[in-house]
Amino acid sequence: MAKGDKKPGLQRVEGSARKALQEYAVEYDRIKEEELPVSLGFSARLNMLWDLADVVPSQIEGRTLSILGINSKWRESDVRKWLQKDVLPPRLEFHNIVKFLVGQLQDSHNVQRWEAFLLYGSPIVSSPVKHIMYREDQSRRDIATMIFAQITDKYEIPPSAYEADEVFQRCLTFMHKFNIYELRDFQSGHMEPFKHYMFPSD
């Protein structure tokens, strides 16, 4: 690069006219939000981590009340929001919950990565436990079984037309792709893409 030449990455910045400070203030005021955006799927991902940690019962077996026994300072209404309404705990509480749950997992896991995954989900943050998420979690295998049954019933696919184990694994894989951790996460709009993925045309 010749002497005096500007670096390519800096030319646009140096050559552009900077706005007046007041313009930035107006722009900031225009785009700011009064509340943090909802972290869609947070509750499902948090429940998945509770499932993997295996320290409290499932949701249908009294999970909320059991969690209250871990920290008496938590309020039932708050815990239910964390588990059901995609509401995040306060930042420090969130960190401590994740640190506690990750500490119960058998393999070595990064707490910060788990925090990012719970907050944003995939594909923004890939799952920290791709290799065990569905293999070891019976509740999601039960959900996959129900999805399997719905699709074969809706599209009238006979058992002779597929290899059950292979199609079941495809269902689990696609559940992961679509962040389906609970049966309520599976919507009518998922039927068609699941059908094509589970039963691809030759």
mmCIF file with all atom_site columns, C-alpha atoms in Angstrom:
data_model
loop_
_atom_site.group_PDB
_atom_site.id
_atom_site.type_symbol
_atom_site.label_atom_id
_atom_site.label_alt_id
_atom_site.label_comp_id
_atom_site.label_asym_id
_atom_site.label_entity_id
_atom_site.label_seq_id
_atom_site.pdbx_PDB_ins_code
_atom_site.Cartn_x
_atom_site.Cartn_y
_atom_site.Cartn_z
_atom_site.occupancy
_atom_site.B_iso_or_equiv
_atom_site.pdbx_formal_charge
_atom_site.auth_seq_id
_atom_site.auth_comp_id
_atom_site.auth_asym_id
_atom_site.auth_atom_id
_atom_site.pdbx_PDB_model_num
ATOM 1   C CA . MET A 1 1   ? 0.000   0.000   0.000  1.00 0.00 ? 1   MET A CA 1
ATOM 2   C CA . ALA A 1 2   ? 1.450   3.385   -1.032 1.00 0.00 ? 2   ALA A CA 1
ATOM 3   C CA . LYS A 1 3   ? 2.368   5.893   1.619  1.00 0.00 ? 3   LYS A CA 1
ATOM 4   C CA . GLY A 1 4   ? -0.544  8.136   2.451  1.00 0.00 ? 4   GLY A CA 1
ATOM 5   C CA . ASP A 1 5   ? -3.157  5.690   1.183  1.00 0.00 ? 5   ASP A CA 1
ATOM 6   C CA . LYS A 1 6   ? -6.022  5.111   3.570  1.00 0.00 ? 6   LYS A CA 1
ATOM 7   C CA . LYS A 1 7   ? -6.927  1.653   4.723  1.00 0.00 ? 7   LYS A CA 1
ATOM 8   C CA . PRO A 1 8   ? -9.946  0.384   2.757  1.00 0.00 ? 8   PRO A CA 1
ATOM 9   C CA . GLY A 1 9   ? -11.909 -0.340  5.893  1.00 0.00 ? 9   GLY A CA 1
ATOM 10  C CA . LEU A 1 10  ? -11.589 3.241   7.117  1.00 0.00 ? 10  LEU A CA 1
ATOM 11  C CA . GLN A 1 11  ? -12.384 5.167   3.941  1.00 0.00 ? 11  GLN A CA 1
ATOM 12  C CA . ARG A 1 12  ? -16.155 4.973   4.283  1.00 0.00 ? 12  ARG A CA 1
ATOM 13  C CA . VAL A 1 13  ? -16.092 6.147   7.889  1.00 0.00 ? 13  VAL A CA 1
ATOM 14  C CA . GLU A 1 14  ? -13.711 9.011   7.274  1.00 0.00 ? 14  GLU A CA 1
ATOM 15  C CA . GLY A 1 15  ? -15.430 10.063  4.072  1.00 0.00 ? 15  GLY A CA 1
ATOM 16  C CA . SER A 1 16  ? -18.964 10.084  5.444  1.00 0.00 ? 16  SER A CA 1
ATOM 17  C CA . ALA A 1 17  ? -20.518 13.097  7.092  1.00 0.00 ? 17  ALA A CA 1
ATOM 18  C CA . ARG A 1 18  ? -21.160 12.539  10.776 1.00 0.00 ? 18  ARG A CA 1
ATOM 19  C CA . LYS A 1 19  ? -24.642 13.459  11.947 1.00 0.00 ? 19  LYS A CA 1
ATOM 20  C CA . ALA A 1 20  ? -25.173 16.170  14.493 1.00 0.00 ? 20  ALA A CA 1
ATOM 21  C CA . LEU A 1 21  ? -25.342 14.884  18.057 1.00 0.00 ? 21  LEU A CA 1
ATOM 22  C CA . GLN A 1 22  ? -28.972 15.959  18.290 1.00 0.00 ? 22  GLN A CA 1
ATOM 23  C CA . GLU A 1 23  ? -29.836 13.778  15.295 1.00 0.00 ? 23  GLU A CA 1
ATOM 24  C CA . TYR A 1 24  ? -28.334 10.771  17.046 1.00 0.00 ? 24  TYR A CA 1
ATOM 25  C CA . ALA A 1 25  ? -30.341 11.633  20.151 1.00 0.00 ? 25  ALA A CA 1
ATOM 26  C CA . VAL A 1 26  ? -33.557 11.748  18.117 1.00 0.00 ? 26  VAL A CA 1
ATOM 27  C CA . GLU A 1 27  ? -32.714 8.455   16.414 1.00 0.00 ? 27  GLU A CA 1
ATOM 28  C CA . TYR A 1 28  ? -31.935 6.770   19.708 1.00 0.00 ? 28  TYR A CA 1
ATOM 29  C CA . ASP A 1 29  ? -35.198 8.004   21.201 1.00 0.00 ? 29  ASP A CA 1
ATOM 30  C CA . ARG A 1 30  ? -37.065 6.685   18.158 1.00 0.00 ? 30  ARG A CA 1
ATOM 31  C CA . ILE A 1 31  ? -35.661 3.148   18.205 1.00 0.00 ? 31  ILE A CA 1
ATOM 32  C CA . LYS A 1 32  ? -35.393 2.533   21.952 1.00 0.00 ? 32  LYS A CA 1
ATOM 33  C CA . GLU A 1 33  ? -37.751 0.017   23.539 1.00 0.00 ? 33  GLU A CA 1
ATOM 34  C CA . GLU A 1 34  ? -39.457 0.387   26.883 1.00 0.00 ? 34  GLU A CA 1
ATOM 35  C CA . GLU A 1 35  ? -39.145 -3.325  27.628 1.00 0.00 ? 35  GLU A CA 1
ATOM 36  C CA . LEU A 1 36  ? -36.789 -6.061  26.494 1.00 0.00 ? 36  LEU A CA 1
ATOM 37  C CA . PRO A 1 37  ? -38.157 -8.105  23.574 1.00 0.00 ? 37  PRO A CA 1
ATOM 38  C CA . VAL A 1 38  ? -39.660 -11.441 24.549 1.00 0.00 ? 38  VAL A CA 1
ATOM 39  C CA . SER A 1 39  ? -37.150 -14.267 24.247 1.00 0.00 ? 39  SER A CA 1
ATOM 40  C CA . LEU A 1 40  ? -39.363 -16.682 22.318 1.00 0.00 ? 40  LEU A CA 1
ATOM 41  C CA . GLY A 1 41  ? -38.815 -20.286 23.321 1.00 0.00 ? 41  GLY A CA 1
ATOM 42  C CA . PHE A 1 42  ? -36.926 -19.370 26.494 1.00 0.00 ? 42  PHE A CA 1
ATOM 43  C CA . SER A 1 43  ? -39.249 -21.341 28.778 1.00 0.00 ? 43  SER A CA 1
ATOM 44  C CA . ALA A 1 44  ? -39.028 -24.439 26.589 1.00 0.00 ? 44  ALA A CA 1
ATOM 45  C CA . ARG A 1 45  ? -35.233 -24.277 26.559 1.00 0.00 ? 45  ARG A CA 1
ATOM 46  C CA . LEU A 1 46  ? -35.107 -23.666 30.315 1.00 0.00 ? 46  LEU A CA 1
ATOM 47  C CA . ASN A 1 47  ? -37.370 -26.662 30.927 1.00 0.00 ? 47  ASN A CA 1
ATOM 48  C CA . MET A 1 48  ? -35.094 -28.714 28.711 1.00 0.00 ? 48  MET A CA 1
ATOM 49  C CA . LEU A 1 49  ? -32.138 -27.818 30.943 1.00 0.00 ? 49  LEU A CA 1
ATOM 50  C CA . TRP A 1 50  ? -34.136 -28.704 34.063 1.00 0.00 ? 50  TRP A CA 1
ATOM 51  C CA . ASP A 1 51  ? -34.956 -32.024 32.363 1.00 0.00 ? 51  ASP A CA 1
ATOM 52  C CA . LEU A 1 52  ? -31.321 -32.737 31.613 1.00 0.00 ? 52  LEU A CA 1
ATOM 53  C CA . ALA A 1 53  ? -30.189 -31.720 35.113 1.00 0.00 ? 53  ALA A CA 1
ATOM 54  C CA . ASP A 1 54  ? -32.743 -34.166 36.546 1.00 0.00 ? 54  ASP A CA 1
ATOM 55  C CA . VAL A 1 55  ? -33.065 -32.478 39.948 1.00 0.00 ? 55  VAL A CA 1
ATOM 56  C CA . VAL A 1 56  ? -36.843 -31.904 39.976 1.00 0.00 ? 56  VAL A CA 1
ATOM 57  C CA . PRO A 1 57  ? -39.866 -33.740 38.532 1.00 0.00 ? 57  PRO A CA 1
ATOM 58  C CA . SER A 1 58  ? -41.355 -32.994 35.118 1.00 0.00 ? 58  SER A CA 1
ATOM 59  C CA . GLN A 1 59  ? -43.807 -30.156 34.555 1.00 0.00 ? 59  GLN A CA 1
ATOM 60  C CA . ILE A 1 60  ? -46.825 -32.417 34.888 1.00 0.00 ? 60  ILE A CA 1
ATOM 61  C CA . GLU A 1 61  ? -45.492 -33.925 38.114 1.00 0.00 ? 61  GLU A CA 1
ATOM 62  C CA . GLY A 1 62  ? -45.093 -30.749 40.162 1.00 0.00 ? 62  GLY A CA 1
ATOM 63  C CA . ARG A 1 63  ? -41.947 -29.113 38.829 1.00 0.00 ? 63  ARG A CA 1
ATOM 64  C CA . THR A 1 64  ? -42.800 -25.586 39.982 1.00 0.00 ? 64  THR A CA 1
ATOM 65  C CA . LEU A 1 65  ? -43.347 -26.472 43.642 1.00 0.00 ? 65  LEU A CA 1
ATOM 66  C CA . SER A 1 66  ? -40.209 -28.610 43.684 1.00 0.00 ? 66  SER A CA 1
ATOM 67  C CA . ILE A 1 67  ? -38.134 -25.739 42.300 1.00 0.00 ? 67  ILE A CA 1
ATOM 68  C CA . LEU A 1 68  ? -39.419 -23.496 45.099 1.00 0.00 ? 68  LEU A CA 1
ATOM 69  C CA . GLY A 1 69  ? -37.815 -25.934 47.528 1.00 0.00 ? 69  GLY A CA 1
ATOM 70  C CA . ILE A 1 70  ? -34.395 -25.143 46.064 1.00 0.00 ? 70  ILE A CA 1
ATOM 71  C CA . ASN A 1 71  ? -34.612 -21.433 46.858 1.00 0.00 ? 71  ASN A CA 1
ATOM 72  C CA . SER A 1 72  ? -37.209 -20.245 49.371 1.00 0.00 ? 72  SER A CA 1
ATOM 73  C CA . LYS A 1 73  ? -36.779 -16.641 48.172 1.00 0.00 ? 73  LYS A CA 1
ATOM 74  C CA . TRP A 1 74  ? -38.313 -17.409 44.791 1.00 0.00 ? 74  TRP A CA 1
ATOM 75  C CA . ARG A 1 75  ? -42.010 -16.685 44.355 1.00 0.00 ? 75  ARG A CA 1
ATOM 76  C CA . GLU A 1 76  ? -44.291 -19.229 42.731 1.00 0.00 ? 76  GLU A CA 1
ATOM 77  C CA . SER A 1 77  ? -45.726 -16.658 40.318 1.00 0.00 ? 77  SER A CA 1
ATOM 78  C CA . ASP A 1 78  ? -42.231 -15.735 39.124 1.00 0.00 ? 78  ASP A CA 1
ATOM 79  C CA . VAL A 1 79  ? -41.120 -19.338 38.684 1.00 0.00 ? 79  VAL A CA 1
ATOM 80  C CA . ARG A 1 80  ? -44.238 -20.106 36.649 1.00 0.00 ? 80  ARG A CA 1
ATOM 81  C CA . LYS A 1 81  ? -43.459 -17.174 34.370 1.00 0.00 ? 81  LYS A CA 1
ATOM 82  C CA . TRP A 1 82  ? -39.916 -18.453 33.870 1.00 0.00 ? 82  TRP A CA 1
ATOM 83  C CA . LEU A 1 83  ? -41.164 -21.943 33.044 1.00 0.00 ? 83  LEU A CA 1
ATOM 84  C CA . GLN A 1 84  ? -44.262 -21.071 31.031 1.00 0.00 ? 84  GLN A CA 1
ATOM 85  C CA . LYS A 1 85  ? -44.336 -17.456 29.801 1.00 0.00 ? 85  LYS A CA 1
ATOM 86  C CA . ASP A 1 86  ? -40.857 -16.902 28.290 1.00 0.00 ? 86  ASP A CA 1
ATOM 87  C CA . VAL A 1 87  ? -40.102 -14.409 31.087 1.00 0.00 ? 87  VAL A CA 1
ATOM 88  C CA . LEU A 1 88  ? -36.426 -14.190 32.043 1.00 0.00 ? 88  LEU A CA 1
ATOM 89  C CA . PRO A 1 89  ? -35.314 -14.151 35.691 1.00 0.00 ? 89  PRO A CA 1
ATOM 90  C CA . PRO A 1 90  ? -33.297 -11.123 36.850 1.00 0.00 ? 90  PRO A CA 1
ATOM 91  C CA . ARG A 1 91  ? -29.808 -11.210 35.346 1.00 0.00 ? 91  ARG A CA 1
ATOM 92  C CA . LEU A 1 92  ? -27.925 -12.422 38.442 1.00 0.00 ? 92  LEU A CA 1
ATOM 93  C CA . GLU A 1 93  ? -30.658 -14.935 39.286 1.00 0.00 ? 93  GLU A CA 1
ATOM 94  C CA . PHE A 1 94  ? -30.566 -16.219 35.713 1.00 0.00 ? 94  PHE A CA 1
ATOM 95  C CA . HIS A 1 95  ? -26.802 -16.711 35.901 1.00 0.00 ? 95  HIS A CA 1
ATOM 96  C CA . ASN A 1 96  ? -27.026 -18.565 39.216 1.00 0.00 ? 96  ASN A CA 1
ATOM 97  C CA . ILE A 1 97  ? -29.834 -20.838 37.996 1.00 0.00 ? 97  ILE A CA 1
ATOM 98  C CA . VAL A 1 98  ? -27.906 -21.773 34.866 1.00 0.00 ? 98  VAL A CA 1
ATOM 99  C CA . LYS A 1 99  ? -24.688 -22.282 36.836 1.00 0.00 ? 99  LYS A CA 1
ATOM 100 C CA . PHE A 1 100 ? -26.508 -24.593 39.250 1.00 0.00 ? 100 PHE A CA 1
ATOM 101 C CA . LEU A 1 101 ? -28.206 -26.632 36.523 1.00 0.00 ? 101 LEU A CA 1
ATOM 102 C CA . VAL A 1 102 ? -25.132 -26.929 34.324 1.00 0.00 ? 102 VAL A CA 1
ATOM 103 C CA . GLY A 1 103 ? -23.246 -28.148 37.382 1.00 0.00 ? 103 GLY A CA 1
ATOM 104 C CA . GLN A 1 104 ? -25.582 -31.153 37.524 1.00 0.00 ? 104 GLN A CA 1
ATOM 105 C CA . LEU A 1 105 ? -24.763 -32.324 33.987 1.00 0.00 ? 105 LEU A CA 1
ATOM 106 C CA . GLN A 1 106 ? -22.366 -35.212 33.592 1.00 0.00 ? 106 GLN A CA 1
ATOM 107 C CA . ASP A 1 107 ? -20.200 -33.710 30.865 1.00 0.00 ? 107 ASP A CA 1
ATOM 108 C CA . SER A 1 108 ? -18.204 -30.492 31.069 1.00 0.00 ? 108 SER A CA 1
ATOM 109 C CA . HIS A 1 109 ? -20.307 -27.548 29.875 1.00 0.00 ? 109 HIS A CA 1
ATOM 110 C CA . ASN A 1 110 ? -19.735 -23.815 29.534 1.00 0.00 ? 110 ASN A CA 1
ATOM 111 C CA . VAL A 1 111 ? -22.145 -21.773 31.663 1.00 0.00 ? 111 VAL A CA 1
ATOM 112 C CA . GLN A 1 112 ? -21.926 -18.704 29.425 1.00 0.00 ? 112 GLN A CA 1
ATOM 113 C CA . ARG A 1 113 ? -22.741 -20.731 26.333 1.00 0.00 ? 113 ARG A CA 1
ATOM 114 C CA . TRP A 1 114 ? -25.752 -22.200 28.080 1.00 0.00 ? 114 TRP A CA 1
ATOM 115 C CA . GLU A 1 115 ? -26.905 -18.722 29.076 1.00 0.00 ? 115 GLU A CA 1
ATOM 116 C CA . ALA A 1 116 ? -26.634 -17.559 25.469 1.00 0.00 ? 116 ALA A CA 1
ATOM 117 C CA . PHE A 1 117 ? -28.485 -20.631 24.176 1.00 0.00 ? 117 PHE A CA 1
ATOM 118 C CA . LEU A 1 118 ? -31.315 -20.267 26.689 1.00 0.00 ? 118 LEU A CA 1
ATOM 119 C CA . LEU A 1 119 ? -31.673 -16.604 25.809 1.00 0.00 ? 119 LEU A CA 1
ATOM 120 C CA . TYR A 1 120 ? -31.448 -16.757 22.012 1.00 0.00 ? 120 TYR A CA 1
ATOM 121 C CA . GLY A 1 121 ? -31.868 -20.397 20.999 1.00 0.00 ? 121 GLY A CA 1
ATOM 122 C CA . SER A 1 122 ? -30.695 -21.911 17.741 1.00 0.00 ? 122 SER A CA 1
ATOM 123 C CA . PRO A 1 123 ? -29.685 -21.127 15.058 1.00 0.00 ? 123 PRO A CA 1
ATOM 124 C CA . ILE A 1 124 ? -28.316 -17.946 16.694 1.00 0.00 ? 124 ILE A CA 1
ATOM 125 C CA . VAL A 1 125 ? -26.602 -20.085 19.336 1.00 0.00 ? 125 VAL A CA 1
ATOM 126 C CA . SER A 1 126 ? -26.186 -23.784 18.607 1.00 0.00 ? 126 SER A CA 1
ATOM 127 C CA . SER A 1 127 ? -27.335 -26.246 21.232 1.00 0.00 ? 127 SER A CA 1
ATOM 128 C CA . PRO A 1 128 ? -24.621 -27.098 23.805 1.00 0.00 ? 128 PRO A CA 1
ATOM 129 C CA . VAL A 1 129 ? -25.857 -30.682 23.990 1.00 0.00 ? 129 VAL A CA 1
ATOM 130 C CA . LYS A 1 130 ? -26.686 -31.773 20.456 1.00 0.00 ? 130 LYS A CA 1
ATOM 131 C CA . HIS A 1 131 ? -25.265 -35.222 21.065 1.00 0.00 ? 131 HIS A CA 1
ATOM 132 C CA . ILE A 1 132 ? -27.386 -36.032 24.139 1.00 0.00 ? 132 ILE A CA 1
ATOM 133 C CA . MET A 1 133 ? -30.413 -33.772 24.012 1.00 0.00 ? 133 MET A CA 1
ATOM 134 C CA . TYR A 1 134 ? -32.810 -36.285 22.532 1.00 0.00 ? 134 TYR A CA 1
ATOM 135 C CA . ARG A 1 135 ? -30.972 -39.529 23.200 1.00 0.00 ? 135 ARG A CA 1
ATOM 136 C CA . GLU A 1 136 ? -31.322 -39.178 26.969 1.00 0.00 ? 136 GLU A CA 1
ATOM 137 C CA . ASP A 1 137 ? -34.509 -37.165 27.331 1.00 0.00 ? 137 ASP A CA 1
ATOM 138 C CA . GLN A 1 138 ? -37.494 -39.491 27.382 1.00 0.00 ? 138 GLN A CA 1
ATOM 139 C CA . SER A 1 139 ? -40.134 -36.762 27.413 1.00 0.00 ? 139 SER A CA 1
ATOM 140 C CA . ARG A 1 140 ? -39.059 -35.467 24.001 1.00 0.00 ? 140 ARG A CA 1
ATOM 141 C CA . ARG A 1 141 ? -38.976 -38.985 22.622 1.00 0.00 ? 141 ARG A CA 1
ATOM 142 C CA . ASP A 1 142 ? -42.592 -39.277 23.755 1.00 0.00 ? 142 ASP A CA 1
ATOM 143 C CA . ILE A 1 143 ? -43.383 -36.046 21.902 1.00 0.00 ? 143 ILE A CA 1
ATOM 144 C CA . ALA A 1 144 ? -41.658 -37.393 18.793 1.00 0.00 ? 144 ALA A CA 1
ATOM 145 C CA . THR A 1 145 ? -43.837 -40.496 19.016 1.00 0.00 ? 145 THR A CA 1
ATOM 146 C CA . MET A 1 146 ? -46.985 -38.360 19.086 1.00 0.00 ? 146 MET A CA 1
ATOM 147 C CA . ILE A 1 147 ? -45.785 -36.245 16.149 1.00 0.00 ? 147 ILE A CA 1
ATOM 148 C CA . PHE A 1 148 ? -44.960 -39.431 14.259 1.00 0.00 ? 148 PHE A CA 1
ATOM 149 C CA . ALA A 1 149 ? -48.489 -40.737 14.876 1.00 0.00 ? 149 ALA A CA 1
ATOM 150 C CA . GLN A 1 150 ? -50.156 -37.460 13.859 1.00 0.00 ? 150 GLN A CA 1
ATOM 151 C CA . ILE A 1 151 ? -48.291 -37.282 10.565 1.00 0.00 ? 151 ILE A CA 1
ATOM 152 C CA . THR A 1 152 ? -48.794 -40.906 9.554  1.00 0.00 ? 152 THR A CA 1
ATOM 153 C CA . ASP A 1 153 ? -52.491 -40.564 10.404 1.00 0.00 ? 153 ASP A CA 1
ATOM 154 C CA . LYS A 1 154 ? -53.028 -37.243 8.607  1.00 0.00 ? 154 LYS A CA 1
ATOM 155 C CA . TYR A 1 155 ? -51.226 -38.287 5.435  1.00 0.00 ? 155 TYR A CA 1
ATOM 156 C CA . GLU A 1 156 ? -52.394 -41.925 5.619  1.00 0.00 ? 156 GLU A CA 1
ATOM 157 C CA . ILE A 1 157 ? -48.877 -43.351 5.434  1.00 0.00 ? 157 ILE A CA 1
ATOM 158 C CA . PRO A 1 158 ? -48.928 -47.137 5.954  1.00 0.00 ? 158 PRO A CA 1
ATOM 159 C CA . PRO A 1 159 ? -46.266 -48.834 8.134  1.00 0.00 ? 159 PRO A CA 1
ATOM 160 C CA . SER A 1 160 ? -45.047 -50.793 5.120  1.00 0.00 ? 160 SER A CA 1
ATOM 161 C CA . ALA A 1 161 ? -43.929 -47.551 3.452  1.00 0.00 ? 161 ALA A CA 1
ATOM 162 C CA . TYR A 1 162 ? -41.122 -46.673 5.858  1.00 0.00 ? 162 TYR A CA 1
ATOM 163 C CA . GLU A 1 163 ? -38.424 -47.909 8.227  1.00 0.00 ? 163 GLU A CA 1
ATOM 164 C CA . ALA A 1 164 ? -39.730 -46.869 11.660 1.00 0.00 ? 164 ALA A CA 1
ATOM 165 C CA . ASP A 1 165 ? -36.398 -46.337 13.453 1.00 0.00 ? 165 ASP A CA 1
ATOM 166 C CA . GLU A 1 166 ? -34.961 -44.245 10.637 1.00 0.00 ? 166 GLU A CA 1
ATOM 167 C CA . VAL A 1 167 ? -38.047 -42.037 10.358 1.00 0.00 ? 167 VAL A CA 1
ATOM 168 C CA . PHE A 1 168 ? -38.204 -41.629 14.145 1.00 0.00 ? 168 PHE A CA 1
ATOM 169 C CA . GLN A 1 169 ? -34.624 -40.324 14.212 1.00 0.00 ? 169 GLN A CA 1
ATOM 170 C CA . ARG A 1 170 ? -35.484 -37.865 11.452 1.00 0.00 ? 170 ARG A CA 1
ATOM 171 C CA . CYS A 1 171 ? -38.361 -36.632 13.571 1.00 0.00 ? 171 CYS A CA 1
ATOM 172 C CA . LEU A 1 172 ? -36.064 -36.059 16.564 1.00 0.00 ? 172 LEU A CA 1
ATOM 173 C CA . THR A 1 173 ? -33.575 -34.217 14.370 1.00 0.00 ? 173 THR A CA 1
ATOM 174 C CA . PHE A 1 174 ? -36.252 -31.925 12.951 1.00 0.00 ? 174 PHE A CA 1
ATOM 175 C CA . MET A 1 175 ? -37.652 -31.253 16.430 1.00 0.00 ? 175 MET A CA 1
ATOM 176 C CA . HIS A 1 176 ? -34.218 -29.933 17.357 1.00 0.00 ? 176 HIS A CA 1
ATOM 177 C CA . LYS A 1 177 ? -34.077 -27.770 14.225 1.00 0.00 ? 177 LYS A CA 1
ATOM 178 C CA . PHE A 1 178 ? -37.453 -26.185 15.022 1.00 0.00 ? 178 PHE A CA 1
ATOM 179 C CA . ASN A 1 179 ? -36.786 -25.809 18.779 1.00 0.00 ? 179 ASN A CA 1
ATOM 180 C CA . ILE A 1 180 ? -39.659 -28.139 19.664 1.00 0.00 ? 180 ILE A CA 1
ATOM 181 C CA . TYR A 1 181 ? -39.188 -29.128 23.291 1.00 0.00 ? 181 TYR A CA 1
ATOM 182 C CA . GLU A 1 182 ? -42.844 -29.490 24.310 1.00 0.00 ? 182 GLU A CA 1
ATOM 183 C CA . LEU A 1 183 ? -45.891 -30.802 22.442 1.00 0.00 ? 183 LEU A CA 1
ATOM 184 C CA . ARG A 1 184 ? -47.462 -27.335 22.435 1.00 0.00 ? 184 ARG A CA 1
ATOM 185 C CA . ASP A 1 185 ? -44.476 -26.106 20.406 1.00 0.00 ? 185 ASP A CA 1
ATOM 186 C CA . PHE A 1 186 ? -45.626 -28.330 17.521 1.00 0.00 ? 186 PHE A CA 1
ATOM 187 C CA . GLN A 1 187 ? -48.086 -26.263 15.475 1.00 0.00 ? 187 GLN A CA 1
ATOM 188 C CA . SER A 1 188 ? -50.255 -27.134 12.476 1.00 0.00 ? 188 SER A CA 1
ATOM 189 C CA . GLY A 1 189 ? -47.823 -25.288 10.226 1.00 0.00 ? 189 GLY A CA 1
ATOM 190 C CA . HIS A 1 190 ? -45.123 -27.799 11.134 1.00 0.00 ? 190 HIS A CA 1
ATOM 191 C CA . MET A 1 191 ? -47.024 -30.761 9.685  1.00 0.00 ? 191 MET A CA 1
ATOM 192 C CA . GLU A 1 192 ? -46.048 -30.285 6.050  1.00 0.00 ? 192 GLU A CA 1
ATOM 193 C CA . PRO A 1 193 ? -42.301 -29.653 6.543  1.00 0.00 ? 193 PRO A CA 1
ATOM 194 C CA . PHE A 1 194 ? -42.090 -32.521 9.044  1.00 0.00 ? 194 PHE A CA 1
ATOM 195 C CA . LYS A 1 195 ? -43.843 -34.825 6.595  1.00 0.00 ? 195 LYS A CA 1
ATOM 196 C CA . HIS A 1 196 ? -41.425 -33.976 3.779  1.00 0.00 ? 196 HIS A CA 1
ATOM 197 C CA . TYR A 1 197 ? -38.371 -34.338 6.034  1.00 0.00 ? 197 TYR A CA 1
ATOM 198 C CA . MET A 1 198 ? -39.462 -37.565 7.685  1.00 0.00 ? 198 MET A CA 1
ATOM 199 C CA . PHE A 1 199 ? -40.755 -39.145 4.487  1.00 0.00 ? 199 PHE A CA 1
ATOM 200 C CA . PRO A 1 200 ? -38.658 -37.685 1.644  1.00 0.00 ? 200 PRO A CA 1
ATOM 201 C CA . SER A 1 201 ? -39.634 -38.529 -1.915 1.00 0.00 ? 201 SER A CA 1
ATOM 202 C CA . ASP A 1 202 ? -37.297 -40.887 -3.700 1.00 0.00 ? 202 ASP A CA 1
#
